[in-house]
Each structure stands twice: as C-alpha cells, then as structure tokens.
Coordinates of C-alpha atoms and ligand atoms in Angstrom, one line a residue:
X128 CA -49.6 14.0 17.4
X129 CA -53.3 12.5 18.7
X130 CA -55.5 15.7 20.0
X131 CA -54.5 16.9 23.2
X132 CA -57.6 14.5 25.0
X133 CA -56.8 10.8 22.9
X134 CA -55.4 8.9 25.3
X135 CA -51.9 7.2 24.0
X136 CA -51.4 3.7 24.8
X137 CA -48.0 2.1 26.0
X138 CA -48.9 0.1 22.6
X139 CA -49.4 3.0 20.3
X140 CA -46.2 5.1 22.7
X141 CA -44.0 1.8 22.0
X142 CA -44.8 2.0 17.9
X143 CA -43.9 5.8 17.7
X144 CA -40.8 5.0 19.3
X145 CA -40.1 2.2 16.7
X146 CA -41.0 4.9 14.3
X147 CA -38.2 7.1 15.3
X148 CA -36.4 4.5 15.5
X149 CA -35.7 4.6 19.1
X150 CA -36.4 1.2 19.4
X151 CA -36.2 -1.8 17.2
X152 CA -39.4 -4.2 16.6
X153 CA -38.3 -6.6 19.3
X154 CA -37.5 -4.1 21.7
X155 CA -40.9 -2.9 21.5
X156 CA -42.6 -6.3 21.9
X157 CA -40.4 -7.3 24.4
X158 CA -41.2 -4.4 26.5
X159 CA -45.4 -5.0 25.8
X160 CA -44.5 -8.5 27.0
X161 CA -43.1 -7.1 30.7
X162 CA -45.7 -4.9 31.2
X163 CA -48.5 -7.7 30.2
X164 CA -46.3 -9.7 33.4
X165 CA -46.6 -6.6 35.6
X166 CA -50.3 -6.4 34.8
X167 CA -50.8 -10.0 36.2
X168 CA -48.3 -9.4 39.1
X169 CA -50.3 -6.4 39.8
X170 CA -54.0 -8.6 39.9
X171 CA -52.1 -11.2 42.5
X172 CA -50.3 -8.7 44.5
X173 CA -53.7 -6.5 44.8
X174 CA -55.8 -9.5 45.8
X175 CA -53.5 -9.3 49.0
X176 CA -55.2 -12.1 51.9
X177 CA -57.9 -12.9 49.4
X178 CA -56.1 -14.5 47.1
X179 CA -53.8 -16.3 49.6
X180 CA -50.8 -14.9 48.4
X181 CA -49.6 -13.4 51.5
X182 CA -46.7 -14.8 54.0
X183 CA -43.5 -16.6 53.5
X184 CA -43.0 -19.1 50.4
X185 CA -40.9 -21.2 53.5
X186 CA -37.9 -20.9 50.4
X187 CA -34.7 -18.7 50.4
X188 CA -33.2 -17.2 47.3
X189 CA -29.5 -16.9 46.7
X190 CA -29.3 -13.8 48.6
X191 CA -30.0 -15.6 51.7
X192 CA -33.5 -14.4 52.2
X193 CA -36.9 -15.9 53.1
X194 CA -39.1 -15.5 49.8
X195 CA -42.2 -14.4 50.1
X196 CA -45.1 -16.4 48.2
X197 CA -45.1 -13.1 45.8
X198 CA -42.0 -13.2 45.0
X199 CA -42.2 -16.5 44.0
X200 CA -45.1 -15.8 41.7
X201 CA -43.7 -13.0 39.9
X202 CA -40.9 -14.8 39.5
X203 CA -42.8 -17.2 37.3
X204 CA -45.5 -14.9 35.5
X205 CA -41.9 -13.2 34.3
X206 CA -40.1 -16.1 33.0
X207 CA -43.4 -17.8 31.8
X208 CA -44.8 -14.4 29.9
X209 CA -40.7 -14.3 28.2
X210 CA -40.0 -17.6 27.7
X211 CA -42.5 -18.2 23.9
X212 CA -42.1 -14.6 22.5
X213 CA -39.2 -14.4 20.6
X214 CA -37.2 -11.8 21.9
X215 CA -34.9 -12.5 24.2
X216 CA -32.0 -14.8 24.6
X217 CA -31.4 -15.1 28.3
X218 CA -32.7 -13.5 31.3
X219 CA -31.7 -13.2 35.1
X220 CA -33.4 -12.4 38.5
X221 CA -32.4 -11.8 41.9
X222 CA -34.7 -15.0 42.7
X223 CA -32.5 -17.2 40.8
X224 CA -28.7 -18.1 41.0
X225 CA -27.7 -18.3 37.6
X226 CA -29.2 -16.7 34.4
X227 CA -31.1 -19.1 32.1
X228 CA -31.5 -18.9 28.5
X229 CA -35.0 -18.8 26.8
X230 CA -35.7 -23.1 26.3
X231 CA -34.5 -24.5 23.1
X232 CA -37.9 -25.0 22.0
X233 CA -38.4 -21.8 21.5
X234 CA -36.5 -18.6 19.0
X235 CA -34.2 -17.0 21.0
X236 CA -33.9 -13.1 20.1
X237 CA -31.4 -10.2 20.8
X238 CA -32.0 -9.0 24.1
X239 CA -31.2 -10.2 28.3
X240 CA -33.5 -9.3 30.3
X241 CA -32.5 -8.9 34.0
X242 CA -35.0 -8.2 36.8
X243 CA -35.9 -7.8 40.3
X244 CA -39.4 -9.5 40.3
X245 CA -40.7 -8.3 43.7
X246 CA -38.8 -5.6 45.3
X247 CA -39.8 -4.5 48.5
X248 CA -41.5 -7.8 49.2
X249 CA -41.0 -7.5 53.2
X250 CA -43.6 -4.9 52.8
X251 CA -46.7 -7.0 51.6
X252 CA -47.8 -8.4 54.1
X253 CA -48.0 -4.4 55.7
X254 CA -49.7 -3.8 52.3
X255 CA -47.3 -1.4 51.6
X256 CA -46.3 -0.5 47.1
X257 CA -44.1 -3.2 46.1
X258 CA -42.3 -3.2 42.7
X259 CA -41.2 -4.7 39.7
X260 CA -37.3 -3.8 38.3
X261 CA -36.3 -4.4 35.0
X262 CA -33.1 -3.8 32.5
X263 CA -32.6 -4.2 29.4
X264 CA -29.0 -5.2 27.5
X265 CA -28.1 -6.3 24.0
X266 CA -26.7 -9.8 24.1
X267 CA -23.5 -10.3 22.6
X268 CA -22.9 -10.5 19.0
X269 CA -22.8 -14.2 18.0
X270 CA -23.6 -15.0 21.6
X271 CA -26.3 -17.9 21.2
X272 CA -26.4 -19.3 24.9
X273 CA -26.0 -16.4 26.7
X274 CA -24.0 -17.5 29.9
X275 CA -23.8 -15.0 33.6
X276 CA -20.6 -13.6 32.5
X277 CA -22.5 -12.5 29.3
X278 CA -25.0 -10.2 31.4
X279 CA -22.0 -8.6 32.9
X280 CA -22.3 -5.5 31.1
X281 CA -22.3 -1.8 32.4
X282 CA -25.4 -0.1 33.4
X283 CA -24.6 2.5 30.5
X284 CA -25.0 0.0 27.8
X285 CA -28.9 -0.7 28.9
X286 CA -31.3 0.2 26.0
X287 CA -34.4 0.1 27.8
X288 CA -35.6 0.0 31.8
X289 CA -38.5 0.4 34.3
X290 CA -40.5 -0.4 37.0
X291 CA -43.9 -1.1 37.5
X292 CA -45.3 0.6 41.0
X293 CA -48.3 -2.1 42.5
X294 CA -49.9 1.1 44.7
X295 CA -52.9 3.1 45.3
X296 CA -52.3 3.1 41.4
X297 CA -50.5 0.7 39.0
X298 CA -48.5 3.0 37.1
X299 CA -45.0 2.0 34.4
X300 CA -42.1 3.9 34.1
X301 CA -40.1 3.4 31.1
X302 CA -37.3 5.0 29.7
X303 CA -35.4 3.3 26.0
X304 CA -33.0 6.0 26.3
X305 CA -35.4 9.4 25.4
X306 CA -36.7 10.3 28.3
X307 CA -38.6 9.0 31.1
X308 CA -42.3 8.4 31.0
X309 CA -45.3 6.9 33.2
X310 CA -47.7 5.2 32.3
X311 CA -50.7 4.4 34.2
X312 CA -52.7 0.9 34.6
X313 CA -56.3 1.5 33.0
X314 CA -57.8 -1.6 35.1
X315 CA -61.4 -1.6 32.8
X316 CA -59.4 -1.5 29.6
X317 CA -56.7 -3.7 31.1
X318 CA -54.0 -1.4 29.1
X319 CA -51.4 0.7 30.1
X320 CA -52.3 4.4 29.0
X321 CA -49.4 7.6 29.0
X322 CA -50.1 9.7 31.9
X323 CA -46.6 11.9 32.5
X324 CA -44.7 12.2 29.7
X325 CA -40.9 13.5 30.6
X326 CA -40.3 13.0 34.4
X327 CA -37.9 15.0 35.5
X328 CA -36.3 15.3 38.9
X329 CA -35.9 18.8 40.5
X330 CA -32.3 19.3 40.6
X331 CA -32.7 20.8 44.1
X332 CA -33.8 18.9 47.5
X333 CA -35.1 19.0 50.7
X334 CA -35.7 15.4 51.3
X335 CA -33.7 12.4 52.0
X336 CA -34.4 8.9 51.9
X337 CA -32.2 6.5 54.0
X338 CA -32.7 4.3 56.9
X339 CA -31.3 5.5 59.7
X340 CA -31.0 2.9 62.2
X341 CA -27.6 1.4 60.2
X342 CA -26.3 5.3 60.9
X343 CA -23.3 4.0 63.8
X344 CA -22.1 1.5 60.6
X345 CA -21.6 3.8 58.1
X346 CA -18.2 5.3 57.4
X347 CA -17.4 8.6 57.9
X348 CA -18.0 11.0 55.2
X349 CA -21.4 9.7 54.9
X350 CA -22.2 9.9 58.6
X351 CA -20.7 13.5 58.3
X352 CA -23.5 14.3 55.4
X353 CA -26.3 13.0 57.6
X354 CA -25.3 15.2 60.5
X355 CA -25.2 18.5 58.0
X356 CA -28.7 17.3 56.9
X357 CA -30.0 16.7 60.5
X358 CA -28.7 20.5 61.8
X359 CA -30.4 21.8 58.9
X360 CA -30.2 25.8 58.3
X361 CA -28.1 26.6 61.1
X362 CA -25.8 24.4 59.6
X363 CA -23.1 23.9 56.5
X364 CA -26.4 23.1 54.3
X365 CA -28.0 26.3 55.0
X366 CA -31.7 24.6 54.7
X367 CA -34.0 22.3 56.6
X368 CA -34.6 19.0 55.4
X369 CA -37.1 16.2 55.7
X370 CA -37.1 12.4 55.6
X371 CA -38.6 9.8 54.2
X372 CA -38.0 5.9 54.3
X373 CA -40.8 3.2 52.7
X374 CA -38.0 0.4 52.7
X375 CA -39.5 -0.2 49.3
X376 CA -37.3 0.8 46.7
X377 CA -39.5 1.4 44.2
X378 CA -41.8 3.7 46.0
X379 CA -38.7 5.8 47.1
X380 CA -37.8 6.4 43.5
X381 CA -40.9 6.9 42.6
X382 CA -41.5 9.9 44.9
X383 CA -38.2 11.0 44.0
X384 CA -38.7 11.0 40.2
X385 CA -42.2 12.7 41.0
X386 CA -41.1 15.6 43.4
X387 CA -37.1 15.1 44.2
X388 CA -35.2 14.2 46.9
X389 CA -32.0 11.5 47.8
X390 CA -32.1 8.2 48.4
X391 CA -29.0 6.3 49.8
X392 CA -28.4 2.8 50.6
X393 CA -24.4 3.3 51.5
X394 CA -21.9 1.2 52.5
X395 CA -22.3 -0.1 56.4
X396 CA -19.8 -2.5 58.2
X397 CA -23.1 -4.5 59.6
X398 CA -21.4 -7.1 56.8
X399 CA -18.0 -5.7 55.3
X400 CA -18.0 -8.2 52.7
X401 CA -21.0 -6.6 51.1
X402 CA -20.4 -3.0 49.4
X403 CA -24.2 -2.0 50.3
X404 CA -27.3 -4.2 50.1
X405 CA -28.7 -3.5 46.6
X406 CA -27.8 -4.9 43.7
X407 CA -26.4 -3.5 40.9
X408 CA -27.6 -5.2 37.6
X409 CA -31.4 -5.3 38.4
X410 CA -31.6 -3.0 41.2
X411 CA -29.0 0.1 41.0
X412 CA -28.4 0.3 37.5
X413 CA -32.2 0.7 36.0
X414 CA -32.9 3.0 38.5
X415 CA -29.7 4.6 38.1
X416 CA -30.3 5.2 33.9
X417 CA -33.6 6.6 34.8
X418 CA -32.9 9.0 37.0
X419 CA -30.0 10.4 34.4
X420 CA -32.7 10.0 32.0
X421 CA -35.5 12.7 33.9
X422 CA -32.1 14.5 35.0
X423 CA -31.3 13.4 38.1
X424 CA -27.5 12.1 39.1
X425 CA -26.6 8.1 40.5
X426 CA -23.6 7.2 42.1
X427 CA -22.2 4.5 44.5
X428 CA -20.6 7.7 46.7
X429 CA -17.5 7.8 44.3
X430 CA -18.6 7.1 41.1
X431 CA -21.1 7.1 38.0
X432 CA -23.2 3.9 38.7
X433 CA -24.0 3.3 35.6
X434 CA -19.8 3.4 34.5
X435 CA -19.6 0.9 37.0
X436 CA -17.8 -2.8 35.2
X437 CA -20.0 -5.7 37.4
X438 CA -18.0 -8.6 38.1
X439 CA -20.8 -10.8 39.0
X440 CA -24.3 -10.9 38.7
X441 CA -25.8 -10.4 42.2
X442 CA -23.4 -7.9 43.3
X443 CA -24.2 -5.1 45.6
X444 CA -23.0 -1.4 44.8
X445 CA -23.7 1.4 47.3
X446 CA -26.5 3.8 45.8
X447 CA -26.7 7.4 46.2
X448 CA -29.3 8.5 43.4
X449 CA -31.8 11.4 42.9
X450 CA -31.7 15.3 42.6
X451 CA -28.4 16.4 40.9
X452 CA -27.2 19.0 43.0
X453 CA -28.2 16.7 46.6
X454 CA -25.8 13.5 44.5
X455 CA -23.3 15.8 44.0
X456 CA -22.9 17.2 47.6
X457 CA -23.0 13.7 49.4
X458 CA -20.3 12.5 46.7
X459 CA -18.1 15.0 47.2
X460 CA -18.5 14.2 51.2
X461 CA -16.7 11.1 50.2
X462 CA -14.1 12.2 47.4
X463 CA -13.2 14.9 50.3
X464 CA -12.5 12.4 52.5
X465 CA -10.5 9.8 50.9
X466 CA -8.4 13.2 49.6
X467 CA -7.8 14.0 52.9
X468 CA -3.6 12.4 53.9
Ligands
P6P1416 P1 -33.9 -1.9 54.8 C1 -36.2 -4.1 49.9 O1 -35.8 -5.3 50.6 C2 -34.9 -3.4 49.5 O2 -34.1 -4.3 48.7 C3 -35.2 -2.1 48.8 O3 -36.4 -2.2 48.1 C4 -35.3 -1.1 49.9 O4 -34.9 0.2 49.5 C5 -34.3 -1.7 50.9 O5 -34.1 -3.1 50.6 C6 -34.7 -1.5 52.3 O6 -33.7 -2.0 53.2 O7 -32.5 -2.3 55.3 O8 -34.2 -0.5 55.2 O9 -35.0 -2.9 55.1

C-alpha cells in the first residue's frame, strides 16, 4: 500500500484490481475508457451557456422525450470514446432504440456496455448535478454480433458499474463487485484520483427521496408508507423524517450512498402501462448493485432488483433503493398488502 498521503489514481486503483484479479485487462481499460467520456461530458456540461450547450436538441428519443443538446452530446463522446478500443462488443443507451455493435472496422471484445448518458437532463438548464449511468455485462459466449435480446441479462450478472456526478465536484463511483469507491475529478491533472474508498450506506434513515406530487396515483401500500413517514414519531415509525427530491437521479443516490436515506420512484397509474418511470438496464440495475455493494438494499417494492429477468431493453421497473432497514419496511408495506384476502 502507497503511504497514507500518495494519492491513488483510478489508473493505478484499476491495475490493483487486475492484480487481484478482480478484474480482467479489458475490464480495466474499458472502464479508463468511460471515465476519459465522463471527463469530456463533464468539460461540456460545465461550460453550461458558454459553450452553447444549453436548451432542447428539438429531437425525441425512444422514450418519447425532448432531448436536450447534452444529451445528445454525451451520447456521442460515449459511443465515439468505445467504438476504437477494443473492448467491447455491443453497447446500448436510453438515447437509442436498439443496441449497436462496436463497427466492423474495429476488434470487438468481451463486454456490453449499457448506459444512461445524461440522467437528469431536465435539470441543466436550472444548472442543477446531472449524471452519467453505466453497466457492465459479459457478452455471451460465442456471441459475435451481440443483438438487444443478448443485453437482456439480470442486474446480478453485471461485473462492473458507476456513475459519474457533473456537480460542485466531478466525482466517479465505481464498484467491479468489491466494494464501492469514489473517485474524484482532479481538473489540473485531468485524472481521476481515489477520494472514499468503501461507501457504505447507514443501514438506518431519516430521509426519503420521492416526488410527491404523483402521491394520489400510487397504489396503496405505498401511499400507506408515505403517510407513516409524514406522521412521523407520533406514528407507526416512531421517528421524524425529512425529505429530499433533486429529480436527478444521480444526485439522490449519491446523497444516499454518502449519508443514507430512501429513494423511490413506485408504480403510479398516471400511465398503467408503464411499471414506474426508470429503467431497469441502465438506470435501476447499476444503482441497484451499488447500493448492495456499500450495503444498502434495492427492490421494485416486491423484489430483489437486481434478480429481476428484463424482457426488453428500455423497460421500466419500480425502484425502492437505499438504507437496508428503510427498503425493507416499504417492501414489506407491499408484500403485506398483496397478503391481505
Ligand atoms: P420526476 C430524470 O428525468 C429521471 O429519470 C431521474 O433522474 C429522476 O430521479 C426522475 O427522472 C425524476 O422524475 O417525475 O420527479 O421528474
């Protein structure tokens, strides 16, 4: 180990790793590869009005919403930074319809890369932290071309996933299956450099995340939680909580995997054809392994997220994700109720 002042380098973190054989060669320069994308994300997204990135693109993306000119962009460093190293074989993002294998001219590797480029993109233009998701699955054995159905795998099976906050700070947080750790963006050496190593999440709460204005759509049980959590003490809970909502995924994890808390994105009625509004492979499942991974619980209200089988490649999955004990008691709101005859 480097003395106690040496900083350690996501470079230098990657090749220990590779050492323990945590990760193979590939995975590690696949990984250096999506956080050199993040670090030019992060240049664009903090340039803000300045460098004319700002406001709508005047597209929509299969989800049916308006992209913003950032989301477009990120979309692009990310398939342009993975398309000549080597390491991957396919890759998918909630910006495009259809996964698209790395271009015959170049190697094609071992790995699918799934991501959400810019989540939380309706808060730019309030210059509010926006995000970068990412996942990480094996492809297939023999698989060459990978295809959507070959991304369908469960979020248990990921071998590596993060998210890169663009904030006050630019900070990574990475987890290839031993633990999670954050890495922070050293802008005058343009590296990434370890700055928490082991996140964990307090398996106690006091603080939910969840917006509250889709409360009359949710179903029952859940609407039942929210109502212990809003009489607080007096109430079945026995404690006061507090709220918070940035409508930025990222950032609400982020919190949560620094101090704590809940966040839920349930089910609502507002569109019954759609289980919740987050996705699963690029949004619910990373965020779901590292939570597990720093100790915290993830689950769509019923179930393990990450045992969840996807059926398709945009789907949405309620989300229930942070301090252990706080999962557990709005889960067993919902297993209580659909016991009841
Ligand atoms: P609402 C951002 O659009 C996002 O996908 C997540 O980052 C965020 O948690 C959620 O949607 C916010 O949704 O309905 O509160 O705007």
């Amino acid at each position: 180990m480097p003395p106690v002042d040496q900083p350690i380098s996501l470079t230098r973190y990657l090749i220990e790793e590779q050492r323990a054989g945590h990760v193979s060669a590939d995975l590690r320069l696949l990984i250096e590869v999506v956080a050199r994308a993040c670090k030019t994300i992060s240049v664009a997204v903090g340039k803000g009005a300045l460098g004319g990135v700002l406001g709508d693109a005047g597209t929509g993306n299969v989800q049916g919403e308006a992209q913003k000119k950032l989301d477009v962009i990120a979309n692009d460093v990310l398939l342009e930074a993975n398309a000549w190293g080597g390491h991957l074989a396919g890759l998918a993002s909630e910006e495009m319809e259809h996964s698209q294998p790395i271009p015959d001219v170049y190697p094609r590797g071992n790995y699918l890369l799934l991501f959400d480029p810019l989540d939380g993109s309706s808060n730019i233009d309030v210059n509010v932290s926006v995000g970068t998701i990412f996942s990480v699955l094996r492809c297939p054995e023999g698989v060459t071309t990978p295809e959507d159905a070959h991304f369908l795998q469960a979020g248990c099976d990921q071998v590596a996933a993060g998210y890169c906050v663009y904030g006050p700070s630019t900070t990574l947080i990475l987890t290839v299956g031993h633990g999670v750790h954050q890495f922070t963006l050293d802008r005058e050496q343009g590296s990434f450099v370890l700055t928490t190593r082991s996140m964990t999440v307090p398996e106690e709460t006091k603080e939910f995340a969840i917006n509250m204005s889709n409360k009359r759509h949710w179903e029952a049980p859940m609407q039942q939680y929210v109502d212990d959590l809003l009489i607080g003490r007096e109430g079945p809970r026995g404690k006061d909580f507090n709220m918070r909502w940035i409508a930025s995924m990222v950032a609400d994890v982020h919190r949560i995997l620094t101090r704590g808390g809940v966040f839920i994105y349930p089910w609502d009625k507002k569109d019954p054809g759609k289980p919740g509004k987050l996705r699963l492979m690029y949004e619910a499942n990373p965020m779901s392994l590292l939570i597990e991974q720093a100790g915290g619980a993830a689950t769509n209200g019923r179930m393990r997220i990450l045992d969840i089988t996807p059926d398709q490649l945009h789907q949405r999955v309620p989300v229930f994700l942070g301090s252990k004990k706080e999962v557990e008691a709005a889960t067993r709101y919902h297993l209580e109720h659909d016991a009841l005859p």
